[in-house]
Short mmCIF file of C-alpha atoms in Angstrom, two decimals:
data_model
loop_
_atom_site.label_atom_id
_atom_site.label_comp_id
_atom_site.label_asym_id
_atom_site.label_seq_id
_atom_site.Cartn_x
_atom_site.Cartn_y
_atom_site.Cartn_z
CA UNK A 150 0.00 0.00 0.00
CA UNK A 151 1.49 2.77 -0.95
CA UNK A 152 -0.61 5.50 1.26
CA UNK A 153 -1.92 7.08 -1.80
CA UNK A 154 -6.00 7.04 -2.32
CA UNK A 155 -7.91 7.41 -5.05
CA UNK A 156 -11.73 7.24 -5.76
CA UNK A 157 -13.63 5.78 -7.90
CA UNK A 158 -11.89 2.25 -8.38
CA UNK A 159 -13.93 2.65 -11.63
CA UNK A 160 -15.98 4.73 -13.80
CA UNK A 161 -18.45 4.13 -16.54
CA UNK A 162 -19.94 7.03 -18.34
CA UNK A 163 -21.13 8.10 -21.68
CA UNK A 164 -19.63 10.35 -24.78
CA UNK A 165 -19.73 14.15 -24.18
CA UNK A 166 -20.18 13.48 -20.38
CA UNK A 167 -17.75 14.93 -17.25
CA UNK A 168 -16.07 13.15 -14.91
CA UNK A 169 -14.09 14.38 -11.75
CA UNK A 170 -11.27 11.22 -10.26
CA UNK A 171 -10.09 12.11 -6.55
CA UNK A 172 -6.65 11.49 -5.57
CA UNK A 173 -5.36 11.69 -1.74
CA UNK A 174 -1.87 12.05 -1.33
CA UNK A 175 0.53 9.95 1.30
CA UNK A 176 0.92 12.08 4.54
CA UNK A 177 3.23 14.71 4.41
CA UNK A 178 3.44 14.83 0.37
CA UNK A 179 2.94 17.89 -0.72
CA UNK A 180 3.18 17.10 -4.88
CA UNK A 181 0.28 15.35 -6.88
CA UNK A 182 0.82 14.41 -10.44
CA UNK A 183 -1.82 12.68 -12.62
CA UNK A 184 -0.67 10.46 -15.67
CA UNK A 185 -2.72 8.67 -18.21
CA UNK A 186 -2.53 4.90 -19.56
CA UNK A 187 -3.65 3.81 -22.01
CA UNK A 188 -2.98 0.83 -24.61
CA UNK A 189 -1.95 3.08 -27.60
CA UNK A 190 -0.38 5.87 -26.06
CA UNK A 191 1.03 3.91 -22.93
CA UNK A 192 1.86 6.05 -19.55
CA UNK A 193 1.87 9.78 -19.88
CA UNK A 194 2.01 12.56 -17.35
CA UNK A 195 -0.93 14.86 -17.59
CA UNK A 196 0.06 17.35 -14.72
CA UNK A 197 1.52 18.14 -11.23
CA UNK A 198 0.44 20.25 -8.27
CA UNK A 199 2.58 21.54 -5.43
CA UNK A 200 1.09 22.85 -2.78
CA UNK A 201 -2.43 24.28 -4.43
CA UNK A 202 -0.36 25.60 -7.01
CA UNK A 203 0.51 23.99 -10.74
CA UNK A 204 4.04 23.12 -11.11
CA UNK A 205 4.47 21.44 -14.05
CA UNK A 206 1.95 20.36 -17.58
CA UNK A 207 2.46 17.79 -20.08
CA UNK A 208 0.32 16.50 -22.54
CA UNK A 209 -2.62 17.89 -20.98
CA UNK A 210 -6.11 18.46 -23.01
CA UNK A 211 -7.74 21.41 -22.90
CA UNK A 212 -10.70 19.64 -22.12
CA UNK A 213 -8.81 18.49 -18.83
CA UNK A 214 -7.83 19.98 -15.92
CA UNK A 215 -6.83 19.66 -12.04
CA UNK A 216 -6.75 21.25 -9.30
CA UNK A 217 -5.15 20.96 -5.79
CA UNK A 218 -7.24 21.49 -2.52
CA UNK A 219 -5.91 23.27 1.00
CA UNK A 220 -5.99 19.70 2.47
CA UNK A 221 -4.05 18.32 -0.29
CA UNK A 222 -5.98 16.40 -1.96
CA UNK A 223 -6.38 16.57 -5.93
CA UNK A 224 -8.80 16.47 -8.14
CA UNK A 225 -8.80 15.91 -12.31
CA UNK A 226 -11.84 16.82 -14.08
CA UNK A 227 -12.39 15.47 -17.47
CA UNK A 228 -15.11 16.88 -20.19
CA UNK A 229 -16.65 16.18 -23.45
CA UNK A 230 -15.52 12.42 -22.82
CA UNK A 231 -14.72 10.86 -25.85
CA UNK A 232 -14.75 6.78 -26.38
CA UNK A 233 -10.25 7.77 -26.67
CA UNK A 234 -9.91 9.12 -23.43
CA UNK A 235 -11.05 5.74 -21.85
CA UNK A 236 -7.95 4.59 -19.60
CA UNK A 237 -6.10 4.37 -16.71
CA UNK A 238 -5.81 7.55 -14.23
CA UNK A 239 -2.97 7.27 -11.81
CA UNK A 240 -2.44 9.88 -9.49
CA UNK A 241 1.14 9.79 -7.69
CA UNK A 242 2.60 12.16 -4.63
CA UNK A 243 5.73 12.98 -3.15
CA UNK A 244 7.33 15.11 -1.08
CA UNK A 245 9.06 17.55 -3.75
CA UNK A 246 11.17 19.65 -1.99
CA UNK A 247 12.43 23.14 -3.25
CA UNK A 248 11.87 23.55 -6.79
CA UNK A 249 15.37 22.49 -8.53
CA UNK A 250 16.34 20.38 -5.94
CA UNK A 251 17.02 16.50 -6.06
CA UNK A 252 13.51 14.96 -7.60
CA UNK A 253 11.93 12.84 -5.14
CA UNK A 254 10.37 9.40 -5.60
CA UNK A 255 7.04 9.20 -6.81
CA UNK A 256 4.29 7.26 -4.87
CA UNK A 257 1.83 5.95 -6.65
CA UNK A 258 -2.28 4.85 -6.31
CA UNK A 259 -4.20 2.39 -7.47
CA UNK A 260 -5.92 4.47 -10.14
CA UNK A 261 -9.15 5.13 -11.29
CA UNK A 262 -10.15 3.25 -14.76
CA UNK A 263 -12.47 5.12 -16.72
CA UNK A 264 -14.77 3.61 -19.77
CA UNK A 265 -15.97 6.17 -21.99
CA UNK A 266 -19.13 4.09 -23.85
CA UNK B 124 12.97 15.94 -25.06
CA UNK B 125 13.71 13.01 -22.68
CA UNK B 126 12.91 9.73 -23.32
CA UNK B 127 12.96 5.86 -22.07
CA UNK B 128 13.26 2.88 -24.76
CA UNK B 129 13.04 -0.69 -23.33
CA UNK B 130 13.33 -4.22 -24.27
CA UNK B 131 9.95 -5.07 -26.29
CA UNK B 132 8.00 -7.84 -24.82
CA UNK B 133 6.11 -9.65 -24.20
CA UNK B 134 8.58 -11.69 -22.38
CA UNK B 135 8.43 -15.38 -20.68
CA UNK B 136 10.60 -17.30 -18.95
CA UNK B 137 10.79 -20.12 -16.28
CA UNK B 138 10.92 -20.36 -12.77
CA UNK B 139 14.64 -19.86 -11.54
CA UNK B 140 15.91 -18.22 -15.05
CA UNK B 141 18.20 -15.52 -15.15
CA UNK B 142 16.02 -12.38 -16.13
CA UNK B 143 17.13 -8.81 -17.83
CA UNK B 144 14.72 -6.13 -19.13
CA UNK B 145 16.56 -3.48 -21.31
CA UNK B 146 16.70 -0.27 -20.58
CA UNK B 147 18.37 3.10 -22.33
CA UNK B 148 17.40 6.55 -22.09
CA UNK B 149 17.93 10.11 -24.27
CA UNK B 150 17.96 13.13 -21.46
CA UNK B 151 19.61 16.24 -21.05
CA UNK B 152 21.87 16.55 -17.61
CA UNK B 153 21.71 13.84 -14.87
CA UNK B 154 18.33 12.61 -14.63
CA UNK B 155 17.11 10.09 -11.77
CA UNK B 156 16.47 6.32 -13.25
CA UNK B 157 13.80 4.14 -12.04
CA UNK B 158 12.03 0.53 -12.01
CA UNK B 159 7.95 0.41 -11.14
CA UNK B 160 6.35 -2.68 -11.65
CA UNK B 161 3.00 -2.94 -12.17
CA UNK B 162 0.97 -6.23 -10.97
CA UNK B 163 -1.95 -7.00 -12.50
CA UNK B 164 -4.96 -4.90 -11.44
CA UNK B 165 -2.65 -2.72 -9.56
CA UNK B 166 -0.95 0.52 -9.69
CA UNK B 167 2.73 1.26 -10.03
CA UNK B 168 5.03 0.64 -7.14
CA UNK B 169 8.32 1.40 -7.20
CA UNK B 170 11.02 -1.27 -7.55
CA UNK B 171 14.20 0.22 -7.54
CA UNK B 172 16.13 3.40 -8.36
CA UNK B 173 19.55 5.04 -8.94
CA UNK B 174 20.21 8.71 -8.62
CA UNK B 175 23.96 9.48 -10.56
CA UNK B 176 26.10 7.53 -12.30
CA UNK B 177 27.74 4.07 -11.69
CA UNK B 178 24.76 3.86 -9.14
CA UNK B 179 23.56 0.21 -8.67
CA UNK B 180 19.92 0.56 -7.55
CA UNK B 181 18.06 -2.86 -5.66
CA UNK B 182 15.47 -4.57 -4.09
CA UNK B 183 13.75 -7.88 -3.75
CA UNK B 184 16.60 -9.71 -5.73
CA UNK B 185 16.73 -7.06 -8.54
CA UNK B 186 19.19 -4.72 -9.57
CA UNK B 187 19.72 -2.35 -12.27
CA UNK B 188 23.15 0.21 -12.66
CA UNK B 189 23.29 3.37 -13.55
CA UNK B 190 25.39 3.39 -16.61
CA UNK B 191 26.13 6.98 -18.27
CA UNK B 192 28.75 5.78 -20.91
CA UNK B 193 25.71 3.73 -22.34
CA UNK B 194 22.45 5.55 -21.19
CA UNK B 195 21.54 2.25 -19.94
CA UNK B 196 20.11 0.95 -17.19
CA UNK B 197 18.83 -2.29 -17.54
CA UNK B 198 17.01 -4.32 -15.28
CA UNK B 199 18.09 -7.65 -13.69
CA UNK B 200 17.19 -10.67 -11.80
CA UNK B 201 19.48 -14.03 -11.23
CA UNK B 202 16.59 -15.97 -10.34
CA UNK B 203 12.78 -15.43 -11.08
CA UNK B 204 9.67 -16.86 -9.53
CA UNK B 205 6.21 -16.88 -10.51
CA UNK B 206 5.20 -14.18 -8.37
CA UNK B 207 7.47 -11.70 -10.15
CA UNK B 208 4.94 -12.11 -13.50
CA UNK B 209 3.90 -8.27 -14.07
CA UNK B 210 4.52 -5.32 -16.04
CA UNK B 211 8.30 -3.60 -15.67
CA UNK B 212 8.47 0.55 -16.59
CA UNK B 213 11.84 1.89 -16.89
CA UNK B 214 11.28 5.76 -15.99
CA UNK B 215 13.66 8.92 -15.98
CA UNK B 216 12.77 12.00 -13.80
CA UNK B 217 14.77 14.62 -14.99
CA UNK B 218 13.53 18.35 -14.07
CA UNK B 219 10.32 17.86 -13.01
CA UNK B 220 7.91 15.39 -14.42
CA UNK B 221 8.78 11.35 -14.60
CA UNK B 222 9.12 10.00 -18.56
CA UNK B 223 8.04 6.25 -18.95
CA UNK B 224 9.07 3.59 -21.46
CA UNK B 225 6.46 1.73 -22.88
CA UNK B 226 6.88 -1.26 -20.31
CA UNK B 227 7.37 -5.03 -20.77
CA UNK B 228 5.27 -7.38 -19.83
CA UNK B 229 6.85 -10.63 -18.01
CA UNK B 230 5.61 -14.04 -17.31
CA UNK B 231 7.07 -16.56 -15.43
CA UNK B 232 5.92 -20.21 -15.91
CA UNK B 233 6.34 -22.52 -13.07
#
């Protein structure tokens, strides 16, 4: 277990609907990235957070986007689902000290898999 | 930009084989090298990592080194078991976010 939460396990929904995946970070962890995985385009970072504020965006859609809560937790809100953005949602978390420093290691959650029908 | 290229699988083997799972990387700088495995219907945990060069990262009978002459840093295991069948990412963190390979998928036969 590696202390990081996320909810829902899983997530059925229809084309053109929204969607909104909760992560929980370990204790103490004050970075949240998401990533993405899916068959075609494998793992890809979509974002991080550090401390409420964004840090760092990768191949983000516009029809994305995250934010990062006072308590820490995270939250990625997807729109105008399309049947391609069914996949994997892992959210990961780690301490990330000062920006420029040493990275830190990356914790990761179970994720959330999403089916766009 | 940075990037990870490993070993294509999928790849199976049997119990007690020597295992290795190529790895090389493209970055600019030092970047920090990693192994997550992936079990099935699980997230990614983190296996083992090296931080600079000549490094020799490992855990639960694997090890990988950190080799900057080659941009390698390939994954090995002298002796598998069944319960090591899962999916192996190589990964690079260099400024900020984490770059995956495409993983390889391993099964061990008993």
């Amino acid at each position: 277990d590696s202390g990081v939460t996320q909810t829902p396990k899983h997530l059925i929904t229809a084309t053109g609907q929204r969607v909104t995946l909760r992560c929980s970070p370990r204790s103490g962890d004050l970075s949240v990235y998401w990533y993405q995985q899916s068959l075609d385009q494998g793992l890809q970072f979509l974002i991080q957070y550090y401390n409420g504020e964004e840090r760092a965006k990768g191949n983000i859609l516009e029809r994305f986007s995250a934010q990062q809560f006072p308590d820490l937790h995270s939250e990625l809100n997807l729109s105008s689902l399309e049947l391609g953005d069914s996949a994997l949602y892992f959210c990961a978390s780690s301490v990330e000290g000062l920006a420029g420093g040493p990275p830190d290691t990356q914790y990761f959650g179970p994720g959330t898999r999403l089916t766009v029908l | 930009g940075d990037s990870v290229t490993q070993m294509e699988g999928p790849v199976t083997l049997s119990e007690e084989a020597f295992l290795t799972i190529n790895c090389t990387y493209t970055a600019t700088g030092y970047p920090s090298l990693f192994w997550y495995v992936q079990y099935p219907g699980e997230g990614l945990q983190l296996l083992l990592k090296a931080t600079k060069a000549d490094d020799k990262g490992s855990n639960k009978g694997f090890e990988a080194t950190y080799r900057k002459e080659t941009t390698s840093f390939h994954l090995e295991k002298g002796s598998v078991q069944v319960s090591d069948s899962a999916v192996y990412f190589c990964a690079l963190r260099g400024a900020q976010k984490l770059v995956f390979g495409q993983g390889t998928r391993l099964t061990i036969n008993p």
